[in-house]
Amino acid sequence: MSNSGTIEWDYAPAPERIRPDISDEYGLFIDGAFVEPESGESFKTVNPATGQTIARVASAGAADVDKAVKAAKAAGGKWSRLKPTERAKFLFRIARRLQECARELAVLETMDGGKPICESRDVDLPLAAQHFFYHAGWADKLQWAFPGCTPRPRGVCGQIIPWNFPLLMAAWKIAPALACGNTVVLKPAETTPLTALHLARVFQEVDLPPGVVNILTGAGETGAAIVDHPGVKKIAFTGSTDVGRGIMHALASRDVPLTLELGGKSPNIVFADAAIDQAVEGVVSGIWFNQGHVCCAGSRLFVEESIVEPFVAALRERMGRLRVGDPLDKNTDVGAINSREQLNRIEALVACGQEEGAILHEINDDPLPKRGNWHRPCFFTGVEPSHVIAREEIFGPVLSVMTFRTPQEALRRANSTPYGLAAGVWTDKGSKVFDIAGALEAGVVWCNTYNKFDAASPFGGCKASGFGREGGRHGLRPYLNLRSSGA
Ligand code: NAP
Ligand code: MG
């Protein structure tokens, strides 16, 4: 009981008890089977919350990439000629199987990547299943999606994904490719390979024809070998802007369509007339969801000067109630940082912010677990636009708070970044929403909300955040050759 006579409740631990069926070792998934890598090499994948090795995973070399591309090409003929309604049935079966084993996959995602179980369970898994359901619906309607055209699959698609939404990114890429009649060679990130490999098990369970999807684990060189393989007819990449640029160079002399979903430094603009509590929640979910490991994280907050003091106070109070710790505990809000390397990068940027004179607010002083990679959610005030923390992507739970006086200033400062992935606008005035949202240089603009995703809604960036869209009708386009019917 506190001095004021109110009872202060705390949560009892609520650890997730389901344990997925994890193997000690995983091969490469090529032509419908798990096989030993030709390279003979493997690496370990680690639980970032404990530092413990979860499993050893094969590392694919150039010969393995060649084998996978050949398997995908061989499978392509039959798969692309299958009646679209039959292709759709496979996608429906994958979606339903994902729902059936959602709990195990959510636990596996959390163990391998460090994100809180409430997020893998309530966001990643439902959305991954949704992407297969949604695209199943498109498989037999492609000619209506693009009237006047005869849509044809491109062939073997190389897909390379990052570690922040491992299963969701795999679903996000594989589902449209298959719906359009393509076959796939996919590489998950080195630190989070397990859910993609368990997705391969799902493919086996639903009897997806061998070779239609091949999963190659490995490091950056495996990704580069996929990009360089002449049998690959389309590349979809999600990851950092630097690697994306390298891929663009590598493909410059080849006729291989490319979509790039890259980094961001997304602005969240809060006007004085916004519903403040709602805006605080949106800012919290925008930057502290998934430890800030979100490409579209609202990492730059612009608050109208007249409300900055109460807003920052409300933000501090809300931040203080976030629970940091065991990602497998259902009460945890902020889990483990995905890798030591990423933690080092976040710590270096936070130190840089302090050296440049910004003020760090970090008030959650629950003890952090002794092992694993942790960073408390925090934010900076007193940030100048020239500060490194206001310009560079941190990809961690670190927010920069800045102010503005007029809508024009807010817009100018929000757009003053090389990136253009996402943005948020918070205001009570509909007209302001339209004015600001229309002038923001971002692929996605959320109004009075943040970080909302749906398979039907295209997602992607502009400027240094990449090009091309995933999801919705727009997301089908890169996976199709669209010849005009009269041609
Ligand atoms: P990353 O280093 O670019 O890695 C992304 C993927 O590319 C990984 O599978 C990686 O393998 C692979 N890769 C590395 N070097 C390669 C090369 N030379 N050729 C081909 N593939 C290569 O990015 P990350 O650190 O994993 O992810 C964080 C970044 O992704 C952030 O910048 C974030 O903003 C961005 N991201 C963007 C979106 C979006 O939708 N726009 C979504 C999520 C993340 P390894 O894992 O083995 O290095
Ligand atoms: Mg891992």
PDB file of N, CA, C and O and ligand atoms in Angstrom, residues 160-165 169 187-191 218-221 223-224 227 237-241 243 247 261-264 294-295 342 393 395 421 459 465, ligand 1:
ATOM      1  N   ILE A 160      15.456 -11.584 -50.279  1.00  0.00           N
ATOM      2  CA  ILE A 160      16.422 -11.472 -49.177  1.00  0.00           C
ATOM      3  C   ILE A 160      15.799 -10.601 -48.090  1.00  0.00           C
ATOM      4  O   ILE A 160      15.347  -9.488 -48.370  1.00  0.00           O
ATOM      5  N   ILE A 161      15.763 -11.118 -46.868  1.00  0.00           N
ATOM      6  CA  ILE A 161      14.996 -10.423 -45.817  1.00  0.00           C
ATOM      7  C   ILE A 161      15.844 -10.172 -44.551  1.00  0.00           C
ATOM      8  O   ILE A 161      16.830 -10.860 -44.320  1.00  0.00           O
ATOM      9  N   PRO A 162      15.439  -9.211 -43.735  1.00  0.00           N
ATOM     10  CA  PRO A 162      16.199  -8.857 -42.526  1.00  0.00           C
ATOM     11  C   PRO A 162      15.680  -9.584 -41.282  1.00  0.00           C
ATOM     12  O   PRO A 162      14.799 -10.443 -41.372  1.00  0.00           O
ATOM     13  N   TRP A 163      16.194  -9.168 -40.119  1.00  0.00           N
ATOM     14  CA  TRP A 163      15.952  -9.915 -38.886  1.00  0.00           C
ATOM     15  C   TRP A 163      14.856  -9.335 -38.003  1.00  0.00           C
ATOM     16  O   TRP A 163      14.562  -9.867 -36.956  1.00  0.00           O
ATOM     17  N   ASN A 164      14.237  -8.227 -38.412  1.00  0.00           N
ATOM     18  CA  ASN A 164      13.308  -7.596 -37.461  1.00  0.00           C
ATOM     19  C   ASN A 164      11.897  -8.187 -37.478  1.00  0.00           C
ATOM     20  O   ASN A 164      11.216  -8.168 -36.462  1.00  0.00           O
ATOM     21  N   PHE A 165      11.464  -8.708 -38.643  1.00  0.00           N
ATOM     22  CA  PHE A 165      10.171  -9.414 -38.729  1.00  0.00           C
ATOM     23  C   PHE A 165      10.399 -10.671 -39.571  1.00  0.00           C
ATOM     24  O   PHE A 165       9.895 -10.762 -40.696  1.00  0.00           O
ATOM     25  N   MET A 169       8.226 -11.068 -42.838  1.00  0.00           N
ATOM     26  CA  MET A 169       8.877 -10.648 -44.088  1.00  0.00           C
ATOM     27  C   MET A 169       8.892 -11.794 -45.100  1.00  0.00           C
ATOM     28  O   MET A 169       8.731 -11.591 -46.305  1.00  0.00           O
ATOM     29  N   LYS A 187      16.353 -15.977 -48.750  1.00  0.00           N
ATOM     30  CA  LYS A 187      17.384 -16.024 -47.702  1.00  0.00           C
ATOM     31  C   LYS A 187      16.964 -15.205 -46.492  1.00  0.00           C
ATOM     32  O   LYS A 187      16.835 -13.981 -46.573  1.00  0.00           O
ATOM     33  N   PRO A 188      16.766 -15.874 -45.341  1.00  0.00           N
ATOM     34  CA  PRO A 188      16.502 -15.108 -44.113  1.00  0.00           C
ATOM     35  C   PRO A 188      17.796 -14.525 -43.565  1.00  0.00           C
ATOM     36  O   PRO A 188      18.885 -14.872 -44.016  1.00  0.00           O
ATOM     37  N   ALA A 189      17.678 -13.622 -42.591  1.00  0.00           N
ATOM     38  CA  ALA A 189      18.870 -13.005 -42.000  1.00  0.00           C
ATOM     39  C   ALA A 189      19.623 -14.034 -41.148  1.00  0.00           C
ATOM     40  O   ALA A 189      19.037 -14.975 -40.606  1.00  0.00           O
ATOM     41  N   GLU A 190      20.915 -13.793 -41.038  1.00  0.00           N
ATOM     42  CA  GLU A 190      21.790 -14.726 -40.329  1.00  0.00           C
ATOM     43  C   GLU A 190      21.382 -14.905 -38.859  1.00  0.00           C
ATOM     44  O   GLU A 190      21.497 -15.995 -38.309  1.00  0.00           O
ATOM     45  N   THR A 191      20.896 -13.831 -38.207  1.00  0.00           N
ATOM     46  CA  THR A 191      20.596 -13.947 -36.771  1.00  0.00           C
ATOM     47  C   THR A 191      19.200 -14.513 -36.499  1.00  0.00           C
ATOM     48  O   THR A 191      18.891 -14.831 -35.355  1.00  0.00           O
ATOM     49  N   GLY A 218      22.218 -18.423 -44.460  1.00  0.00           N
ATOM     50  CA  GLY A 218      23.616 -18.042 -44.682  1.00  0.00           C
ATOM     51  C   GLY A 218      23.809 -16.574 -44.361  1.00  0.00           C
ATOM     52  O   GLY A 218      22.887 -15.910 -43.874  1.00  0.00           O
ATOM     53  N   ALA A 219      25.002 -16.080 -44.653  1.00  0.00           N
ATOM     54  CA  ALA A 219      25.316 -14.681 -44.339  1.00  0.00           C
ATOM     55  C   ALA A 219      25.140 -13.822 -45.592  1.00  0.00           C
ATOM     56  O   ALA A 219      24.508 -14.238 -46.557  1.00  0.00           O
ATOM     57  N   GLY A 220      25.732 -12.630 -45.563  1.00  0.00           N
ATOM     58  CA  GLY A 220      25.589 -11.691 -46.678  1.00  0.00           C
ATOM     59  C   GLY A 220      26.044 -12.287 -48.007  1.00  0.00           C
ATOM     60  O   GLY A 220      25.447 -12.031 -49.053  1.00  0.00           O
ATOM     61  N   GLU A 221      27.111 -13.144 -47.973  1.00  0.00           N
ATOM     62  CA  GLU A 221      27.631 -13.711 -49.226  1.00  0.00           C
ATOM     63  C   GLU A 221      26.584 -14.598 -49.902  1.00  0.00           C
ATOM     64  O   GLU A 221      26.524 -14.664 -51.135  1.00  0.00           O
ATOM     65  N   GLY A 223      23.383 -14.074 -49.790  1.00  0.00           N
ATOM     66  CA  GLY A 223      22.479 -13.126 -50.438  1.00  0.00           C
ATOM     67  C   GLY A 223      23.085 -12.609 -51.735  1.00  0.00           C
ATOM     68  O   GLY A 223      22.411 -12.539 -52.774  1.00  0.00           O
ATOM     69  N   ALA A 224      24.388 -12.289 -51.694  1.00  0.00           N
ATOM     70  CA  ALA A 224      25.053 -11.757 -52.892  1.00  0.00           C
ATOM     71  C   ALA A 224      25.046 -12.812 -53.997  1.00  0.00           C
ATOM     72  O   ALA A 224      24.856 -12.485 -55.187  1.00  0.00           O
ATOM     73  N   VAL A 227      21.717 -12.802 -55.670  1.00  0.00           N
ATOM     74  CA  VAL A 227      21.593 -11.634 -56.557  1.00  0.00           C
ATOM     75  C   VAL A 227      22.355 -11.874 -57.863  1.00  0.00           C
ATOM     76  O   VAL A 227      21.883 -11.530 -58.952  1.00  0.00           O
ATOM     77  N   PHE A 237      14.333  -7.183 -52.077  1.00  0.00           N
ATOM     78  CA  PHE A 237      15.250  -7.064 -50.936  1.00  0.00           C
ATOM     79  C   PHE A 237      14.652  -6.155 -49.870  1.00  0.00           C
ATOM     80  O   PHE A 237      14.135  -5.076 -50.179  1.00  0.00           O
ATOM     81  N   THR A 238      14.716  -6.575 -48.626  1.00  0.00           N
ATOM     82  CA  THR A 238      14.414  -5.692 -47.496  1.00  0.00           C
ATOM     83  C   THR A 238      15.617  -5.696 -46.584  1.00  0.00           C
ATOM     84  O   THR A 238      16.088  -6.764 -46.179  1.00  0.00           O
ATOM     85  N   GLY A 239      16.109  -4.524 -46.257  1.00  0.00           N
ATOM     86  CA  GLY A 239      17.281  -4.441 -45.389  1.00  0.00           C
ATOM     87  C   GLY A 239      17.829  -3.036 -45.367  1.00  0.00           C
ATOM     88  O   GLY A 239      17.083  -2.065 -45.574  1.00  0.00           O
ATOM     89  N   SER A 240      19.131  -2.935 -45.172  1.00  0.00           N
ATOM     90  CA  SER A 240      19.718  -1.607 -44.991  1.00  0.00           C
ATOM     91  C   SER A 240      19.908  -0.899 -46.331  1.00  0.00           C
ATOM     92  O   SER A 240      20.038  -1.538 -47.382  1.00  0.00           O
ATOM     93  N   THR A 241      19.972   0.408 -46.261  1.00  0.00           N
ATOM     94  CA  THR A 241      20.134   1.208 -47.476  1.00  0.00           C
ATOM     95  C   THR A 241      21.467   0.902 -48.154  1.00  0.00           C
ATOM     96  O   THR A 241      21.543   0.806 -49.376  1.00  0.00           O
ATOM     97  N   VAL A 243      23.307  -1.951 -48.182  1.00  0.00           N
ATOM     98  CA  VAL A 243      23.273  -3.221 -48.925  1.00  0.00           C
ATOM     99  C   VAL A 243      22.343  -3.087 -50.131  1.00  0.00           C
ATOM    100  O   VAL A 243      22.658  -3.568 -51.222  1.00  0.00           O
ATOM    101  N   ILE A 247      23.174  -3.885 -54.095  1.00  0.00           N
ATOM    102  CA  ILE A 247      22.397  -4.794 -54.954  1.00  0.00           C
ATOM    103  C   ILE A 247      21.987  -4.075 -56.234  1.00  0.00           C
ATOM    104  O   ILE A 247      22.040  -4.632 -57.336  1.00  0.00           O
ATOM    105  N   GLU A 261      13.162  -2.377 -50.124  1.00  0.00           N
ATOM    106  CA  GLU A 261      12.536  -1.796 -48.925  1.00  0.00           C
ATOM    107  C   GLU A 261      13.680  -1.549 -47.957  1.00  0.00           C
ATOM    108  O   GLU A 261      14.225  -2.495 -47.403  1.00  0.00           O
ATOM    109  N   LEU A 262      14.015  -0.276 -47.750  1.00  0.00           N
ATOM    110  CA  LEU A 262      15.265   0.007 -47.025  1.00  0.00           C
ATOM    111  C   LEU A 262      15.013   0.718 -45.692  1.00  0.00           C
ATOM    112  O   LEU A 262      13.942   0.599 -45.124  1.00  0.00           O
ATOM    113  N   GLY A 263      16.002   1.450 -45.259  1.00  0.00           N
ATOM    114  CA  GLY A 263      15.921   2.054 -43.928  1.00  0.00           C
ATOM    115  C   GLY A 263      15.023   3.282 -43.869  1.00  0.00           C
ATOM    116  O   GLY A 263      14.416   3.674 -44.869  1.00  0.00           O
ATOM    117  N   GLY A 264      14.944   3.876 -42.684  1.00  0.00           N
ATOM    118  CA  GLY A 264      14.090   5.058 -42.530  1.00  0.00           C
ATOM    119  C   GLY A 264      14.502   5.914 -41.335  1.00  0.00           C
ATOM    120  O   GLY A 264      15.316   5.499 -40.493  1.00  0.00           O
ATOM    121  N   VAL A 294      12.306  -1.441 -36.184  1.00  0.00           N
ATOM    122  CA  VAL A 294      11.235  -1.339 -37.175  1.00  0.00           C
ATOM    123  C   VAL A 294      11.689  -0.316 -38.198  1.00  0.00           C
ATOM    124  O   VAL A 294      12.059   0.804 -37.837  1.00  0.00           O
ATOM    125  N   CYS A 295      11.682  -0.748 -39.461  1.00  0.00           N
ATOM    126  CA  CYS A 295      12.175   0.149 -40.516  1.00  0.00           C
ATOM    127  C   CYS A 295      11.414   1.473 -40.519  1.00  0.00           C
ATOM    128  O   CYS A 295      11.975   2.523 -40.785  1.00  0.00           O
ATOM    129  N   GLN A 342      24.184  -5.034 -33.068  1.00  0.00           N
ATOM    130  CA  GLN A 342      23.162  -3.984 -33.134  1.00  0.00           C
ATOM    131  C   GLN A 342      23.158  -3.176 -31.841  1.00  0.00           C
ATOM    132  O   GLN A 342      23.011  -1.959 -31.848  1.00  0.00           O
ATOM    133  N   GLU A 393      19.671   6.571 -38.987  1.00  0.00           N
ATOM    134  CA  GLU A 393      18.784   5.525 -38.484  1.00  0.00           C
ATOM    135  C   GLU A 393      19.470   4.815 -37.311  1.00  0.00           C
ATOM    136  O   GLU A 393      20.624   4.407 -37.423  1.00  0.00           O
ATOM    137  N   PHE A 395      17.726   2.316 -35.357  1.00  0.00           N
ATOM    138  CA  PHE A 395      17.166   0.960 -35.359  1.00  0.00           C
ATOM    139  C   PHE A 395      17.206   0.355 -33.957  1.00  0.00           C
ATOM    140  O   PHE A 395      17.588  -0.780 -33.733  1.00  0.00           O
ATOM    141  N   LEU A 421      10.345   6.686 -45.771  1.00  0.00           N
ATOM    142  CA  LEU A 421       9.565   5.451 -45.639  1.00  0.00           C
ATOM    143  C   LEU A 421       8.163   5.727 -45.097  1.00  0.00           C
ATOM    144  O   LEU A 421       7.165   5.423 -45.736  1.00  0.00           O
ATOM    145  N   PHE A 459       2.810  -1.200 -48.971  1.00  0.00           N
ATOM    146  CA  PHE A 459       3.815  -0.635 -48.077  1.00  0.00           C
ATOM    147  C   PHE A 459       5.119  -0.493 -48.851  1.00  0.00           C
ATOM    148  O   PHE A 459       5.509  -1.385 -49.602  1.00  0.00           O
ATOM    149  N   SER A 465      14.755   5.344 -48.942  1.00  0.00           N
ATOM    150  CA  SER A 465      14.067   4.203 -48.323  1.00  0.00           C
ATOM    151  C   SER A 465      13.641   3.157 -49.345  1.00  0.00           C
ATOM    152  O   SER A 465      13.003   2.162 -48.984  1.00  0.00           O
TER     153      SER A 465
HETATM  154  P1  NAP B   1      21.142  -5.782 -43.913  1.00  0.00           P
HETATM  155  O1  NAP B   1      22.458  -5.935 -43.312  1.00  0.00           O
HETATM  156  O2  NAP B   1      21.007  -4.982 -45.147  1.00  0.00           O
HETATM  157  O3  NAP B   1      20.607  -7.271 -44.175  1.00  0.00           O
HETATM  158  C1  NAP B   1      19.408  -7.578 -44.818  1.00  0.00           C
HETATM  159  C2  NAP B   1      19.559  -8.916 -45.496  1.00  0.00           C
HETATM  160  O4  NAP B   1      20.510  -8.825 -46.554  1.00  0.00           O
HETATM  161  C3  NAP B   1      20.068 -10.014 -44.581  1.00  0.00           C
HETATM  162  O5  NAP B   1      19.496 -11.243 -44.950  1.00  0.00           O
HETATM  163  C4  NAP B   1      21.556  -9.983 -44.883  1.00  0.00           C
HETATM  164  O6  NAP B   1      22.229 -11.154 -44.527  1.00  0.00           O
HETATM  165  C5  NAP B   1      21.536  -9.764 -46.365  1.00  0.00           C
HETATM  166  N1  NAP B   1      22.772  -9.240 -46.933  1.00  0.00           N
HETATM  167  C6  NAP B   1      23.821  -8.654 -46.282  1.00  0.00           C
HETATM  168  N2  NAP B   1      24.767  -8.294 -47.184  1.00  0.00           N
HETATM  169  C7  NAP B   1      24.301  -8.640 -48.412  1.00  0.00           C
HETATM  170  C8  NAP B   1      24.811  -8.508 -49.750  1.00  0.00           C
HETATM  171  N3  NAP B   1      25.984  -7.931 -49.994  1.00  0.00           N
HETATM  172  N4  NAP B   1      24.071  -8.977 -50.777  1.00  0.00           N
HETATM  173  C9  NAP B   1      22.868  -9.530 -50.558  1.00  0.00           C
HETATM  174  N5  NAP B   1      22.338  -9.695 -49.314  1.00  0.00           N
HETATM  175  C10 NAP B   1      23.039  -9.242 -48.263  1.00  0.00           C
HETATM  176  O7  NAP B   1      20.082  -5.192 -42.919  1.00  0.00           O
HETATM  177  P2  NAP B   1      19.765  -5.683 -41.459  1.00  0.00           P
HETATM  178  O8  NAP B   1      20.809  -5.159 -40.547  1.00  0.00           O
HETATM  179  O9  NAP B   1      19.539  -7.150 -41.463  1.00  0.00           O
HETATM  180  O10 NAP B   1      18.343  -4.993 -41.216  1.00  0.00           O
HETATM  181  C11 NAP B   1      18.242  -3.721 -40.742  1.00  0.00           C
HETATM  182  C12 NAP B   1      17.924  -2.755 -41.870  1.00  0.00           C
HETATM  183  O11 NAP B   1      16.806  -3.195 -42.625  1.00  0.00           O
HETATM  184  C13 NAP B   1      17.544  -1.393 -41.362  1.00  0.00           C
HETATM  185  O12 NAP B   1      18.214  -0.398 -42.070  1.00  0.00           O
HETATM  186  C14 NAP B   1      16.045  -1.302 -41.622  1.00  0.00           C
HETATM  187  O13 NAP B   1      15.531  -0.049 -41.747  1.00  0.00           O
HETATM  188  C15 NAP B   1      15.899  -2.133 -42.830  1.00  0.00           C
HETATM  189  N6  NAP B   1      14.547  -2.676 -42.942  1.00  0.00           N
HETATM  190  C16 NAP B   1      13.702  -2.108 -43.859  1.00  0.00           C
HETATM  191  C17 NAP B   1      12.396  -2.581 -43.989  1.00  0.00           C
HETATM  192  C18 NAP B   1      11.453  -1.983 -44.995  1.00  0.00           C
HETATM  193  O14 NAP B   1      10.411  -2.561 -45.239  1.00  0.00           O
HETATM  194  N7  NAP B   1      11.760  -0.861 -45.593  1.00  0.00           N
HETATM  195  C19 NAP B   1      11.960  -3.630 -43.193  1.00  0.00           C
HETATM  196  C20 NAP B   1      12.841  -4.183 -42.263  1.00  0.00           C
HETATM  197  C21 NAP B   1      14.142  -3.688 -42.158  1.00  0.00           C
HETATM  198  P3  NAP B   1      22.865 -11.259 -43.034  1.00  0.00           P
HETATM  199  O15 NAP B   1      21.723 -11.199 -42.092  1.00  0.00           O
HETATM  200  O16 NAP B   1      23.518 -12.548 -42.993  1.00  0.00           O
HETATM  201  O17 NAP B   1      23.793 -10.098 -42.892  1.00  0.00           O
END
